[in-house]
Amino acid sequence: MTDAPMTAQAASTATAGDILSSHLTALAGAFLRALPLAVGEVGGRPGASVLPSEGTADLLRAVRRISGLLTTFSATFEPVWAQESRTELAWLLNLLALEPGYVRRSARLLGALDGLSGSEAEGPGMLAGHAGAPKARALLDRQLTLARTRAHSTVLQELRSARLHALADRMTLLVAEAPLAESAGGRAGAVLVPQAAAAFGALAASAQQLPLQRASTPYGGDGLRRLGVVPSARGALDADAALAADDAPWHRTRGLVKRARYALEVCGRPSAVLDELDLVLLRHQEASEAAVTAATAARTPRITPATAYVLGVVHADQRLEVEAARYAFGRRWPELPPGTETWLELPPAEGWGASAESRTA
Amino acid sequence: MTDAPMTAQAASTATAGDILSSHLTALAGAFLRALPLAVGEVGGRPGASVLPSEGTADLLRAVRRISGLLTTFSATFEPVWAQESRTELAWLLNLLALEPGYVRRSARLLGALDGLSGSEAEGPGMLAGHAGAPKARALLDRQLTLARTRAHSTVLQELRSARLHALADRMTLLVAEAPLAESAGGRAGAVLVPQAAAAFGALAASAQQLPLQRASTPYGGDGLRRLGVVPSARGALDADAALAADDAPWHRTRGLVKRARYALEVCGRPSAVLDELDLVLLRHQEASEAAVTAATAARTPRITPATAYVLGVVHADQRLEVEAARYAFGRRWPELPPGTETWLELPPAEGWGASAESRTA
């Protein structure tokens, strides 16, 4: 993945700055190689591929990791530079995620509708032959295509902006040298381990706030009812706000899972468990967003009752997916010991470079 | 429960006919005591109690058990009499179950709607504050009240019919003596055990046909999609038919669980496992029927899209309950060995009377 240009020899005496610089140099290089490809791909769309094209995927991968490292090991970098870089990377991340997000949401919702209405080979669903199914499908397709087209224009425009050029310049500088803080001169283990441990601590604290006990019993209906109470300004109950509030802690946890994943990568540790949790929470987030889209579509004026009925089934089906993802997370979430060190099990400082090296193999 | 009038002494040499007669005498007595109470209760309704009143519950209990024994141990009875009795008991069972069924369905659907729309204390649901929720509630309430009122009239009429009087006469005769076949003179163990084993065999065979493997993975969406394919006459997919065909094997299995339960009772064996399975499959059946009611209500002409949307959510929610019940069944269903004897573990013939005796204590 990242070409950390470091030998085992050099690594044994590596400073925190050496380790991070080698990772960031490789990631910034990947960023600069992927950027023109990604820009070209966006210009060549809109195709309806579910997965982002290769250049965009590579770019997203680099952006997420650079951003993650700048966050997790923030004490090691020049603070103003790190903060600005994170802001700009977050902007690009959101921008690039926009259009593929709509493509995936469309695939998810139309796939769910097809499964429920039984045009799939696996057997009919509870909406098979329902007059509202093709209408609801057309409505969802139309609304998501429109949203995607709008997103596409926004992305095209922003990819020609001075802001992106400035970010590319920032990455070019990073290939040469990361602006480090004084503490970066310390030994890798002593400087980086506590910061990585803090990222794991934040993840553990966030997961501890989740209703995992409730989620661990399947079919509790928790994605559909018994949502976190959100007293609205007008005193009225608002399902959208309640659903959003119920899902938010899970979305936050996903962000922290990602940070912990990237920290493990820097430590040269396998991150399979976290990769899996990340996927589960991605499924949670996408189902949550798809549910909102279905509910919003059901509010379209002048739709038929049959269409609305089908959208109600699809909405509930996606909330069921939310609940299923929570159950899967609850089953997979490892029981963290009170101290996070045990989970992290960092190698001795000498091991860092070697493991970084082995990852490049 | 049943006052099996039998001493341990007599039981040790009991014939199959002795055992069954003592059970049936007690059950027919319970039938005759409960009948006037039940008739009075039906006349005094319609109240909106979810549970059937005491007299009706006692009557249903006796009817189910008499019918179960006549079926399971049919070889021991005079065949024409047994067949006629079963037909008449089934008629009364359906009749009595009609009105309480609507009351329970109403409680289930309105309870689900209240949970989803968040008027419950436990936190709002995905329909909280939705304009369609009170409308859908009123629609379901109106349609179920109407169905219940109609059922009530039917029941009242039938309870005054000559058919019921004839059935009561039949039960009066049964208190005195059950019309037995010649084989009833054999020893209880030799005659009854094979018939009880056959009931367990039928249950095992029925359960083996269920997609338990699929149901054992939670959140497979099996109650909502991938239903058994039902090619309709016109070649079109019909969700109602597909759902009914998907649920039918589970309903059949419930009937066989009941038969096996009552056979165990005659054997003086604890039936806690089967009682539990029966409850799980009752939940399956009631959710399945409630789902049909929600889908039917959504086809009411001139409802608003908001109402239809809410009914779609409720329909999906009840299908989710169907799926949850299947999961619960799959988890609880004991792994039957190829021979059913092991599960049945019948006591030696001498034990029968003693255990019947201990049950009366």
XYZ file of C-alpha atoms in Angstrom:
722
model
C 0.000 0.000 0.000
C 2.145 2.898 1.222
C 5.750 2.681 0.181
C 7.318 3.529 3.516
C 10.910 4.112 2.367
C 12.596 2.718 5.440
C 14.922 -0.148 6.169
C 14.768 -2.295 9.267
C 18.203 -0.919 10.168
C 17.066 2.679 10.157
C 13.799 1.814 11.862
C 15.441 0.428 14.955
C 16.512 3.898 15.980
C 13.628 5.752 14.354
C 12.111 8.835 15.902
C 8.379 9.463 15.914
C 8.940 12.001 13.169
C 10.805 9.473 11.018
C 7.974 6.971 11.260
C 5.214 9.456 10.546
C 7.134 11.241 7.800
C 7.787 8.006 5.980
C 4.103 7.128 6.099
C 2.948 10.614 5.117
C 5.460 10.883 2.291
C 4.156 7.660 0.805
C 0.529 8.676 1.302
C 1.043 12.152 -0.150
C 2.741 10.546 -3.143
C -0.262 8.272 -3.600
C -2.510 11.329 -3.324
C -0.642 13.166 -6.087
C -0.621 10.151 -8.392
C -4.354 9.502 -7.892
C -5.548 13.118 -8.104
C -5.363 13.628 -11.897
C -6.907 10.182 -12.446
C -9.744 10.998 -10.082
C -10.369 14.376 -11.690
C -10.429 12.706 -15.101
C -12.850 10.066 -13.857
C -15.252 12.586 -12.424
C -15.159 14.470 -15.712
C -15.863 11.247 -17.594
C -18.927 10.403 -15.556
C -21.826 10.231 -14.719
C -21.683 6.491 -15.143
C -23.800 4.433 -12.803
C -21.032 2.318 -11.314
C -21.634 1.458 -7.658
C -17.972 1.528 -6.719
C -15.905 4.666 -7.140
C -13.451 4.312 -10.026
C -9.902 3.293 -9.282
C -8.343 6.740 -9.243
C -11.053 8.106 -6.958
C -10.794 5.068 -4.689
C -7.008 5.501 -4.405
C -7.429 9.184 -3.722
C -10.049 8.567 -1.027
C -7.815 5.950 0.564
C -4.872 8.361 0.773
C -7.009 11.267 1.987
C -8.610 9.219 4.771
C -5.270 7.936 6.024
C -3.442 11.257 5.929
C -6.357 12.879 7.719
C -6.474 10.051 10.266
C -2.771 10.277 11.046
C -2.856 14.054 11.362
C -5.707 13.643 13.872
C -4.416 10.708 15.896
C -0.821 11.911 16.114
C -1.647 15.613 16.144
C 0.779 16.330 18.989
C 3.644 15.366 16.666
C 2.875 17.955 13.984
C 3.081 21.671 13.658
C -0.419 22.419 14.990
C -1.649 25.188 12.657
C -0.468 23.319 9.582
C -2.029 20.056 10.785
C -5.353 21.728 11.569
C -5.538 23.473 8.213
C -4.575 20.307 6.371
C -7.276 18.320 8.142
C -9.897 20.923 7.257
C -8.936 20.839 3.594
C -8.741 17.048 3.470
C -12.167 16.767 5.112
C -13.536 19.118 2.466
C -12.127 16.976 -0.348
C -13.317 13.792 1.346
C -16.898 15.016 1.573
C -16.745 16.298 -1.971
C -15.481 13.040 -3.445
C -17.823 10.914 -1.360
C -20.906 12.794 -2.527
C -21.544 11.273 -5.928
C -20.497 7.668 -5.206
C -22.657 7.941 -2.090
C -25.750 8.594 -4.194
C -24.824 5.791 -6.585
C -24.507 3.332 -3.697
C -27.705 4.570 -2.079
C -29.552 4.133 -5.320
C -28.211 0.572 -5.683
C -29.180 -0.198 -2.075
C -32.719 1.169 -2.268
C -33.575 -0.161 -5.699
C -32.003 -3.497 -4.767
C -34.096 -3.646 -1.599
C -37.215 -2.737 -3.552
C -36.473 -5.397 -6.167
C -35.907 -7.979 -3.426
C -39.151 -7.012 -1.705
C -41.178 -6.906 -4.887
C -39.702 -10.174 -6.006
C -38.348 -9.490 -9.453
C -35.235 -11.273 -8.144
C -34.716 -14.970 -8.777
C -34.659 -15.827 -5.063
C -38.420 -15.922 -4.646
C -41.090 -13.242 -4.389
C -41.220 -10.691 -1.580
C -44.034 -9.123 0.397
C -44.486 -6.476 -2.315
C -44.608 -8.919 -5.237
C -47.050 -7.761 -7.860
C -47.947 -4.650 -5.871
C -49.083 -1.787 -8.074
C -47.039 0.686 -6.031
C -43.713 -1.109 -6.469
C -42.819 0.083 -9.995
C -44.065 3.580 -9.160
C -42.008 3.768 -5.983
C -39.006 2.427 -7.887
C -39.355 5.094 -10.568
C -39.790 7.801 -7.916
C -36.695 6.756 -5.956
C -34.692 6.381 -9.140
C -35.728 9.826 -10.360
C -34.979 11.569 -7.066
C -31.619 9.879 -6.572
C -30.553 10.477 -10.168
C -31.399 14.140 -9.738
C -29.412 14.339 -6.502
C -26.486 12.593 -8.133
C -26.516 14.904 -11.134
C -26.516 17.919 -8.840
C -23.676 16.446 -6.819
C -21.784 15.766 -10.027
C -21.981 19.423 -11.096
C -20.821 20.555 -7.661
C -17.893 18.151 -7.695
C -16.855 19.109 -11.245
C -16.894 22.764 -10.277
C -14.927 22.276 -7.069
C -12.337 20.077 -8.743
C -11.409 23.075 -10.913
C -11.204 25.373 -7.889
C -8.167 27.121 -6.486
C -8.926 25.330 -3.235
C -8.034 21.945 -4.734
C -4.854 23.361 -6.282
C -3.829 24.692 -2.898
C -4.446 21.295 -1.321
C -2.375 19.595 -4.043
C 0.449 22.058 -3.340
C 0.144 21.221 0.341
C 0.521 17.513 -0.472
C 3.508 18.198 -2.732
C 5.238 19.851 0.214
C 4.316 16.875 2.393
C 6.094 14.479 0.030
C 9.281 16.370 0.760
C 8.832 16.947 4.454
C 6.069 16.865 7.053
C 6.013 19.974 9.289
C 6.772 18.343 12.618
C 6.546 19.618 16.154
C 9.492 19.440 18.509
C 8.174 16.299 20.206
C 8.605 14.401 16.924
C 12.281 14.013 17.754
C 11.459 11.532 20.546
C 11.615 7.775 20.116
C 8.683 6.382 18.164
C 7.410 4.147 20.942
C 7.462 6.817 23.602
C 5.783 9.495 21.463
C 3.382 7.599 19.243
C 2.107 4.847 21.538
C 0.301 7.154 23.972
C -1.352 8.994 21.072
C -2.436 5.753 19.420
C -3.683 4.532 22.801
C -5.737 7.719 23.133
C -7.392 6.980 19.783
C -8.301 3.517 21.052
C -9.501 5.004 24.301
C -11.802 7.357 22.402
C -13.172 4.431 20.395
C -13.739 2.363 23.529
C -15.475 5.276 25.262
C -17.692 5.877 22.247
C -18.635 2.200 21.917
C -19.389 2.060 25.622
C -22.069 4.701 25.093
C -23.813 2.569 22.489
C -26.814 0.477 23.569
C -24.916 -2.729 22.808
C -26.807 -4.702 25.421
C -30.069 -3.882 23.666
C -28.584 -4.447 20.223
C -27.231 -7.870 21.154
C -30.749 -9.324 21.329
C -31.914 -9.782 17.757
C -35.316 -8.511 16.708
C -35.653 -6.015 19.529
C -37.062 -3.561 17.006
C -34.566 -0.962 18.200
C -33.928 0.513 14.793
C -37.649 1.187 14.416
C -38.873 2.184 17.876
C -37.616 3.131 21.329
C -35.388 5.748 19.736
C -33.447 8.278 21.776
C -35.885 10.985 22.831
C -35.314 14.333 21.173
C -37.529 17.059 22.588
C -38.110 19.329 19.638
C -38.367 23.077 19.874
C -42.110 23.032 19.346
C -42.640 20.234 21.824
C -43.829 17.937 19.054
C -42.289 14.547 18.384
C -40.217 14.487 15.220
C -39.326 11.061 13.883
C -36.586 12.351 11.574
C -34.795 14.077 14.440
C -35.291 11.075 16.709
C -33.889 8.679 14.108
C -30.931 10.958 13.430
C -30.198 11.267 17.145
C -30.488 7.508 17.572
C -28.030 6.822 14.751
C -25.521 9.606 15.489
C -23.506 7.780 18.205
C -23.031 4.877 15.790
C -21.812 7.212 13.044
C -19.389 8.825 15.506
C -18.112 5.404 16.501
C -17.484 4.582 12.857
C -15.240 7.640 12.552
C -13.289 6.477 15.582
C -13.010 2.929 14.222
C -11.422 4.400 11.105
C -8.969 6.453 13.141
C -8.007 3.384 15.171
C -7.586 1.352 11.962
C -5.151 3.852 10.499
C -3.254 4.064 13.779
C -2.849 0.281 13.729
C -1.524 0.501 10.188
C 1.156 2.939 11.307
C 2.017 0.496 14.093
C 2.296 -2.235 11.448
C -0.421 -4.222 13.198
C -3.074 -6.248 11.427
C -6.386 -4.431 11.553
C -8.730 -7.169 10.304
C -11.068 -6.874 13.303
C -11.375 -3.130 12.848
C -11.747 -3.460 9.081
C -14.718 -5.696 9.712
C -16.256 -3.353 12.284
C -15.776 -0.483 9.848
C -17.695 -2.400 7.179
C -20.498 -3.205 9.618
C -20.814 0.450 10.601
C -20.647 1.500 6.943
C -23.649 -0.753 6.369
C -25.312 0.918 9.374
C -24.678 4.369 7.984
C -25.776 3.579 4.449
C -28.979 1.914 5.649
C -29.665 4.880 7.917
C -29.217 7.315 5.011
C -31.248 5.157 2.637
C -34.063 5.069 5.197
C -34.099 8.875 5.242
C -34.297 8.926 1.447
C -37.274 6.532 1.471
C -39.064 8.577 4.124
C -38.388 11.785 2.214
C -39.639 10.283 -1.046
C -42.857 9.278 0.743
C -43.488 12.974 1.419
C -43.453 13.821 -2.289
C -46.725 15.601 -3.073
C -49.386 13.872 -5.178
C -47.974 10.321 -4.996
C -50.531 7.511 -4.932
C -51.347 5.669 -1.696
C -49.905 2.497 -3.284
C -46.570 4.259 -3.873
C -46.554 5.615 -0.338
C -47.347 2.177 1.073
C -44.407 0.621 -0.764
C -42.104 3.401 0.463
C -43.291 2.687 4.014
C -42.275 -0.955 3.606
C -38.901 0.076 2.151
C -38.338 2.581 4.961
C -39.035 -0.073 7.606
C -36.837 -2.534 5.706
C -33.901 -0.123 5.809
C -34.429 0.565 9.505
C -34.366 -3.201 9.934
C -30.995 -3.144 8.165
C -29.870 -0.492 10.646
C -30.903 -2.771 13.488
C -29.204 -5.765 11.852
C -25.940 -3.812 11.546
C -26.130 -2.863 15.221
C -26.664 -6.483 16.129
C -23.672 -7.485 13.990
C -21.541 -4.791 15.626
C -22.606 -5.904 19.109
C -21.652 -9.481 18.276
C -18.257 -8.520 16.865
C -17.223 -5.763 19.209
C -14.436 -7.214 21.284
C -14.800 -6.891 25.022
C -12.247 -4.239 25.659
C -10.342 -4.498 28.934
C -10.404 -1.289 30.991
C -6.900 -0.405 29.784
C -6.645 -0.149 26.003
C -2.978 -1.173 25.953
C -3.895 -4.840 25.999
C -5.886 -4.460 22.827
C -3.324 -2.328 21.123
C -0.424 -4.544 22.203
C 2.099 -2.262 20.637
C 5.362 -3.767 19.528
C 8.550 -2.544 21.181
C 9.908 0.612 19.553
C 12.406 -1.448 17.523
C 9.567 -3.377 15.927
C 7.939 -0.395 14.292
C 10.124 0.022 11.279
C 10.334 -3.700 10.678
C 6.600 -3.997 10.622
C 6.265 -0.967 8.376
C 8.778 -2.640 6.090
C 6.945 -5.951 6.099
C 3.761 -4.155 5.100
C 5.424 -2.834 1.980
C 6.341 -6.343 0.937
C -56.430 -29.815 35.647
C -58.251 -32.966 34.578
C -59.568 -35.034 37.437
C -58.397 -38.410 36.205
C -60.327 -40.640 38.655
C -57.749 -43.340 38.943
C -55.639 -44.740 41.746
C -52.054 -45.871 41.358
C -53.265 -49.366 42.172
C -55.774 -49.456 39.344
C -53.376 -47.744 36.972
C -50.739 -50.390 37.234
C -52.967 -52.760 35.299
C -54.706 -50.065 33.227
C -55.717 -50.664 29.633
C -55.358 -48.026 26.959
C -59.104 -47.520 27.153
C -58.950 -46.939 30.918
C -56.307 -44.258 30.548
C -58.007 -42.422 27.707
C -61.483 -42.737 29.200
C -60.337 -41.256 32.486
C -58.801 -38.296 30.661
C -61.767 -37.794 28.358
C -64.300 -38.100 31.186
C -62.506 -35.349 33.069
C -62.190 -33.178 29.955
C -65.819 -33.668 28.917
C -66.856 -32.718 32.480
C -64.773 -29.563 32.194
C -66.418 -28.872 28.816
C -69.920 -29.139 30.273
C -69.098 -26.957 33.283
C -67.495 -24.263 31.107
C -70.068 -24.235 28.302
C -72.875 -22.253 30.023
C -70.296 -19.816 31.420
C -68.816 -19.300 27.962
C -72.238 -18.811 26.371
C -73.089 -16.268 29.059
C -69.815 -14.451 28.526
C -70.286 -14.192 24.787
C -73.773 -12.812 25.413
C -72.359 -10.243 27.834
C -69.763 -8.937 25.377
C -68.497 -7.239 23.233
C -66.007 -6.057 25.806
C -62.547 -5.228 24.569
C -60.602 -7.606 26.789
C -57.593 -9.111 25.039
C -57.850 -12.438 26.832
C -60.903 -14.632 26.461
C -62.975 -14.670 29.651
C -62.505 -17.511 32.100
C -65.408 -19.676 30.979
C -64.422 -19.363 27.310
C -60.786 -20.075 28.128
C -61.760 -23.217 30.083
C -64.005 -24.344 27.268
C -61.306 -23.781 24.652
C -58.817 -25.682 26.785
C -61.126 -28.698 27.062
C -62.095 -28.616 23.381
C -58.481 -28.499 22.210
C -57.452 -31.400 24.410
C -60.401 -33.655 23.597
C -59.862 -32.981 19.918
C -56.124 -33.613 20.256
C -56.603 -36.942 22.018
C -59.210 -38.100 19.520
C -56.732 -37.341 16.754
C -53.547 -38.707 18.288
C -55.090 -41.879 19.688
C -57.652 -42.298 16.926
C -56.944 -46.034 16.572
C -58.282 -46.539 20.094
C -61.740 -45.063 19.415
C -64.781 -46.061 17.476
C -63.753 -44.412 14.184
C -67.016 -42.857 12.956
C -67.814 -41.401 16.350
C -64.260 -40.046 16.722
C -64.297 -38.452 13.281
C -67.689 -36.794 13.826
C -66.652 -35.558 17.246
C -63.476 -34.023 15.872
C -65.395 -32.219 13.139
C -67.842 -30.752 15.634
C -65.117 -29.789 18.092
C -63.143 -28.095 15.311
C -66.277 -26.142 14.379
C -66.709 -24.934 17.980
C -63.017 -24.156 18.295
C -63.030 -21.930 15.216
C -66.239 -20.304 16.348
C -64.979 -19.474 19.820
C -61.580 -18.346 18.600
C -63.067 -15.866 16.129
C -63.906 -12.934 18.367
C -60.962 -13.148 20.802
C -58.766 -13.443 17.720
C -59.910 -10.053 16.466
C -59.484 -8.538 19.925
C -55.906 -9.798 20.126
C -55.140 -8.721 16.570
C -56.441 -5.267 17.327
C -54.277 -5.065 20.461
C -51.248 -6.269 18.497
C -51.649 -3.879 15.574
C -52.612 -0.806 17.563
C -49.857 -1.602 20.068
C -47.326 -1.879 17.237
C -48.554 1.375 15.747
C -48.341 3.124 19.109
C -44.828 1.800 19.606
C -43.784 2.924 16.127
C -45.414 6.323 16.410
C -43.955 6.802 19.846
C -46.896 7.647 22.006
C -45.410 5.041 24.366
C -43.140 6.077 27.221
C -40.188 4.081 25.902
C -39.069 6.670 23.380
C -40.354 7.755 19.988
C -40.505 5.479 16.989
C -39.849 5.949 13.290
C -43.431 7.177 12.797
C -43.390 9.685 15.653
C -45.368 12.764 14.781
C -46.284 11.370 11.352
C -49.566 12.744 10.070
C -50.599 9.297 8.832
C -50.223 7.554 12.200
C -53.505 8.647 13.828
C -55.342 8.110 10.545
C -53.954 4.617 10.109
C -54.754 3.869 13.728
C -58.357 4.977 13.288
C -58.657 2.962 10.062
C -57.312 -0.243 11.623
C -59.422 0.263 14.709
C -62.556 0.791 12.643
C -61.970 -2.216 10.391
C -61.110 -4.568 13.249
C -64.026 -3.395 15.381
C -66.336 -4.037 12.464
C -64.889 -7.518 11.930
C -65.211 -8.265 15.622
C -68.821 -7.098 15.747
C -69.677 -9.298 12.797
C -67.897 -12.235 14.411
C -69.805 -11.570 17.610
C -73.165 -11.800 15.851
C -72.130 -15.025 14.163
C -70.953 -16.540 17.431
C -74.117 -15.483 19.300
C -76.256 -17.045 16.614
C -74.307 -20.303 16.491
C -74.263 -20.658 20.258
C -78.053 -20.909 20.134
C -77.936 -23.490 17.354
C -79.017 -27.111 17.478
C -75.482 -27.965 16.425
C -74.062 -26.809 19.746
C -76.769 -28.672 21.659
C -75.893 -31.831 19.785
C -72.224 -31.362 20.628
C -73.096 -30.842 24.300
C -75.108 -34.085 24.240
C -72.119 -35.801 22.685
C -69.928 -34.575 25.536
C -72.495 -35.675 28.121
C -72.269 -39.195 26.722
C -68.480 -38.953 26.812
C -68.556 -38.244 30.566
C -70.210 -41.609 31.026
C -68.236 -43.626 28.518
C -65.954 -43.069 25.533
C -66.864 -45.220 22.506
C -63.748 -47.317 22.282
C -62.427 -49.603 19.578
C -61.472 -53.172 20.316
C -57.779 -52.312 20.536
C -58.494 -50.172 23.610
C -58.484 -53.347 25.697
C -54.715 -53.671 25.279
C -52.172 -52.512 27.859
C -51.729 -48.740 27.864
C -48.033 -48.813 27.030
C -48.392 -51.176 24.100
C -51.362 -49.373 22.535
C -50.801 -45.707 23.302
C -47.032 -45.346 23.013
C -46.860 -46.084 19.273
C -49.686 -43.620 18.609
C -48.035 -40.911 20.718
C -44.752 -41.656 18.962
C -46.488 -41.198 15.619
C -47.674 -37.750 16.729
C -44.097 -36.847 17.586
C -42.913 -38.274 14.321
C -45.374 -36.087 12.434
C -44.147 -33.043 14.351
C -40.514 -33.883 13.642
C -41.236 -34.442 9.962
C -43.092 -31.143 9.731
C -40.349 -29.208 11.509
C -37.766 -30.800 9.250
C -39.511 -29.221 6.270
C -39.160 -25.740 7.771
C -36.270 -23.527 6.601
C -34.752 -23.611 10.093
C -31.235 -23.170 8.775
C -32.245 -19.906 7.146
C -34.297 -18.809 10.135
C -31.426 -19.418 12.553
C -29.472 -16.480 11.130
C -31.115 -13.344 12.481
C -32.009 -10.518 10.134
C -32.041 -12.624 7.001
C -35.169 -10.768 5.932
C -36.892 -14.090 5.341
C -40.266 -12.950 6.585
C -40.205 -10.110 4.049
C -38.547 -11.534 0.948
C -37.363 -14.791 -0.574
C -40.814 -16.255 0.052
C -41.880 -19.630 -1.284
C -42.736 -19.216 -4.945
C -46.415 -19.599 -5.754
C -47.108 -19.542 -9.491
C -50.528 -17.978 -9.711
C -53.147 -18.945 -12.255
C -52.637 -15.809 -14.277
C -48.875 -16.112 -14.158
C -48.607 -12.908 -12.128
C -46.804 -12.732 -8.814
C -49.178 -12.405 -5.902
C -47.616 -11.311 -2.625
C -50.607 -12.358 -0.513
C -50.495 -15.900 -1.883
C -46.714 -16.045 -1.558
C -46.843 -14.865 2.070
C -49.609 -17.336 2.900
C -47.680 -20.192 1.286
C -44.538 -19.170 3.142
C -46.300 -19.143 6.509
C -48.448 -22.249 6.049
C -45.827 -24.877 7.008
C -45.251 -22.988 10.246
C -48.977 -22.922 11.024
C -49.172 -26.667 10.332
C -46.243 -27.257 12.643
C -48.056 -25.339 15.374
C -51.020 -27.698 15.118
C -48.655 -30.657 15.477
C -46.906 -29.055 18.458
C -50.298 -28.818 20.145
C -51.094 -32.451 19.415
C -47.733 -33.523 20.811
C -48.308 -31.365 23.910
C -51.610 -33.032 24.677
C -50.128 -36.465 24.061
C -47.417 -35.683 26.590
C -50.080 -34.638 29.082
C -51.784 -38.027 28.724
C -48.399 -39.619 29.317
C -48.059 -37.515 32.453
C -44.917 -35.960 31.072
C -43.922 -32.326 31.529
C -44.482 -30.406 28.324
C -42.688 -27.134 29.142
C -40.539 -27.239 25.980
C -43.566 -27.784 23.767
C -45.591 -25.163 25.659
C -42.889 -22.683 24.812
C -42.706 -23.699 21.155
C -46.484 -23.419 20.978
C -46.295 -19.843 22.281
C -43.569 -18.953 19.781
C -45.640 -20.316 16.907
C -48.746 -18.556 18.245
C -46.761 -15.333 17.996
C -45.783 -16.329 14.450
C -49.383 -16.952 13.493
C -50.757 -13.795 15.067
C -48.065 -11.628 13.460
C -48.751 -13.290 10.119
C -52.482 -12.578 10.407
C -51.902 -9.031 11.638
C -49.639 -8.412 8.631
C -52.468 -9.475 6.324
C -54.833 -7.083 8.091
C -52.383 -4.189 7.641
C -51.888 -4.995 3.955
C -55.637 -5.270 3.443
C -56.266 -1.962 5.202
C -53.711 -0.321 2.891
C -55.934 -1.280 -0.033
C -58.889 0.662 1.354
C -60.018 3.091 -1.354
C -59.493 6.833 -0.881
C -56.994 6.676 1.981
C -54.291 9.347 2.031
C -50.718 8.533 0.972
C -49.629 9.283 4.560
C -52.026 6.649 5.887
C -50.861 4.133 3.301
C -47.220 4.854 4.133
C -47.814 4.184 7.831
C -49.634 0.941 6.999
C -46.633 -0.094 4.888
C -44.360 0.408 7.895
C -46.766 -1.545 10.122
C -47.013 -4.359 7.566
C -43.224 -4.659 7.376
C -43.032 -4.485 11.169
C -45.400 -7.440 11.521
C -43.504 -9.440 8.908
C -40.410 -8.675 10.979
C -42.267 -10.186 13.952
C -42.960 -13.261 11.818
C -39.270 -13.525 11.092
C -38.400 -12.998 14.763
C -40.746 -15.822 15.791
C -39.130 -18.134 13.234
C -35.728 -17.258 14.616
C -36.952 -17.956 18.159
C -38.396 -21.291 17.041
C -35.163 -22.253 15.300
C -33.219 -21.472 18.443
C -35.540 -23.474 20.692
C -36.364 -26.420 18.483
C -34.567 -29.333 20.054
C -32.443 -31.427 17.756
C -34.571 -34.485 17.461
C -32.752 -37.797 17.165
C -33.864 -39.906 14.206
C -36.029 -42.071 16.487
C -38.633 -40.062 18.389
C -38.670 -42.486 21.320
C -35.701 -40.785 22.888
C -37.514 -37.507 22.994
C -40.750 -38.986 24.181
C -39.050 -41.196 26.783
C -42.291 -42.819 27.750
C -42.546 -44.236 31.227
C -43.088 -47.973 31.626
C -46.750 -48.941 31.433
C -46.994 -49.035 35.237
C -45.956 -45.397 35.443
C -48.898 -44.028 33.459
C -51.555 -44.082 36.136
C -49.177 -42.841 38.777
C -48.204 -39.865 36.716
C -51.823 -39.151 35.810
C -52.550 -39.291 39.537
C -49.696 -36.958 40.429
C -50.991 -34.467 37.872
C -54.333 -34.258 39.646
C -52.601 -33.372 42.899
